[in-house]
């Protein structure tokens, strides 16, 4: 896709040395828009669980501040607040801190022991309930500075980009509007949380909402309530008619009922919404390859295949989509669609474009 930066500069994405490409554009043109936080930043971590110390945390945050100002032109507070806790059963202390000092915070960075840390949804929920932007980072990501220096810079770019985006900055946006007015990404952490991420029709991050769940299925009433709460808060921003949902994994019938229940509630009060529901699966038996001159070659990122009018495959961007040299594509399926002229090719293209600008 073509994306836009600051100073009105728009250019097509170059996937070769993608991180380098992003850095160069940010250096030359700056972000599309930036938001400077005027309140404090807090860092939450457990020295016992992560094996880190305050000095390491201070050093890491110093790198975040430098990267933020250098590339994104955003000055973060130089001296963060640090809240320490011992483990899961000590989280009550953090919850008390949030209730007491939450109105003095712009954002939070939580350091997790690992990608599977059970504290992830708990910390997200606690900060999310009072509207504080939060970024999660693993201890291993921080250790890359000493163990994998060449990968640390890319990790730092992702952390800073994600955090500033949640604080209200928009680094780069699509040059042209997508088909929907609002995109809702839906994911689950089984037996823990449902995560709803809201994106506008140029790829602008608008916010997220977390809800506790049991199992994998999201109850219909949770879906209806989350969407209605978000719409009530942002109804005056711009008109939202076409809503496209991207569900990571299976989309269950009760979840479909939840989205359609939201649509029906709005129809009753004269606010018609058109819904498109799409399931996106990463774990599939499919592989894509290209046969050329008797040789089998790997398909590049962005390659796609239409299976039928509602199903297709697309090779997204990133190492996780390569297995033994042959891309493992995303399986895309339109399960419900009310937007006229919106076809599987459009769904595939938009999923690919959004995956690139939110990498």
Short mmCIF file of C-alpha atoms in Angstrom, two decimals, residues 15 286-292 295-305 313-319 321-330 352:
data_model
loop_
_atom_site.label_atom_id
_atom_site.label_comp_id
_atom_site.label_asym_id
_atom_site.label_seq_id
_atom_site.Cartn_x
_atom_site.Cartn_y
_atom_site.Cartn_z
CA UNK A 15 9.38 -4.58 2.35
CA UNK A 286 -2.54 -24.78 3.33
CA UNK A 287 0.76 -23.77 1.76
CA UNK A 288 1.35 -21.45 -1.18
CA UNK A 289 4.15 -21.82 -3.71
CA UNK A 290 4.90 -20.71 -7.23
CA UNK A 291 5.73 -23.17 -10.02
CA UNK A 292 8.01 -21.55 -12.59
CA UNK A 295 10.88 -25.23 -10.25
CA UNK A 296 8.93 -24.61 -7.07
CA UNK A 297 9.65 -21.20 -5.60
CA UNK A 298 8.54 -19.41 -2.47
CA UNK A 299 5.73 -16.87 -2.88
CA UNK A 300 6.58 -13.35 -1.70
CA UNK A 301 4.66 -11.49 0.97
CA UNK A 302 1.35 -10.25 -0.44
CA UNK A 303 0.75 -13.29 -2.65
CA UNK A 304 -2.85 -14.50 -2.45
CA UNK A 305 -5.22 -17.11 -3.82
CA UNK A 313 -5.43 -17.28 1.28
CA UNK A 314 -2.87 -14.51 1.71
CA UNK A 315 0.82 -14.54 2.62
CA UNK A 316 1.25 -11.91 5.31
CA UNK A 317 4.50 -10.25 6.35
CA UNK A 318 6.91 -11.71 8.90
CA UNK A 319 9.05 -14.76 9.61
CA UNK A 321 4.50 -17.11 8.05
CA UNK A 322 7.40 -19.17 6.68
CA UNK A 323 7.62 -22.89 7.37
CA UNK A 324 10.50 -24.82 5.80
CA UNK A 325 10.82 -22.13 3.16
CA UNK A 326 7.18 -22.39 2.02
CA UNK A 327 4.79 -19.67 3.24
CA UNK A 328 1.98 -20.72 5.55
CA UNK A 329 -0.74 -18.28 4.50
CA UNK A 330 -3.60 -16.79 6.47
CA UNK A 352 -2.68 -7.49 4.29
#
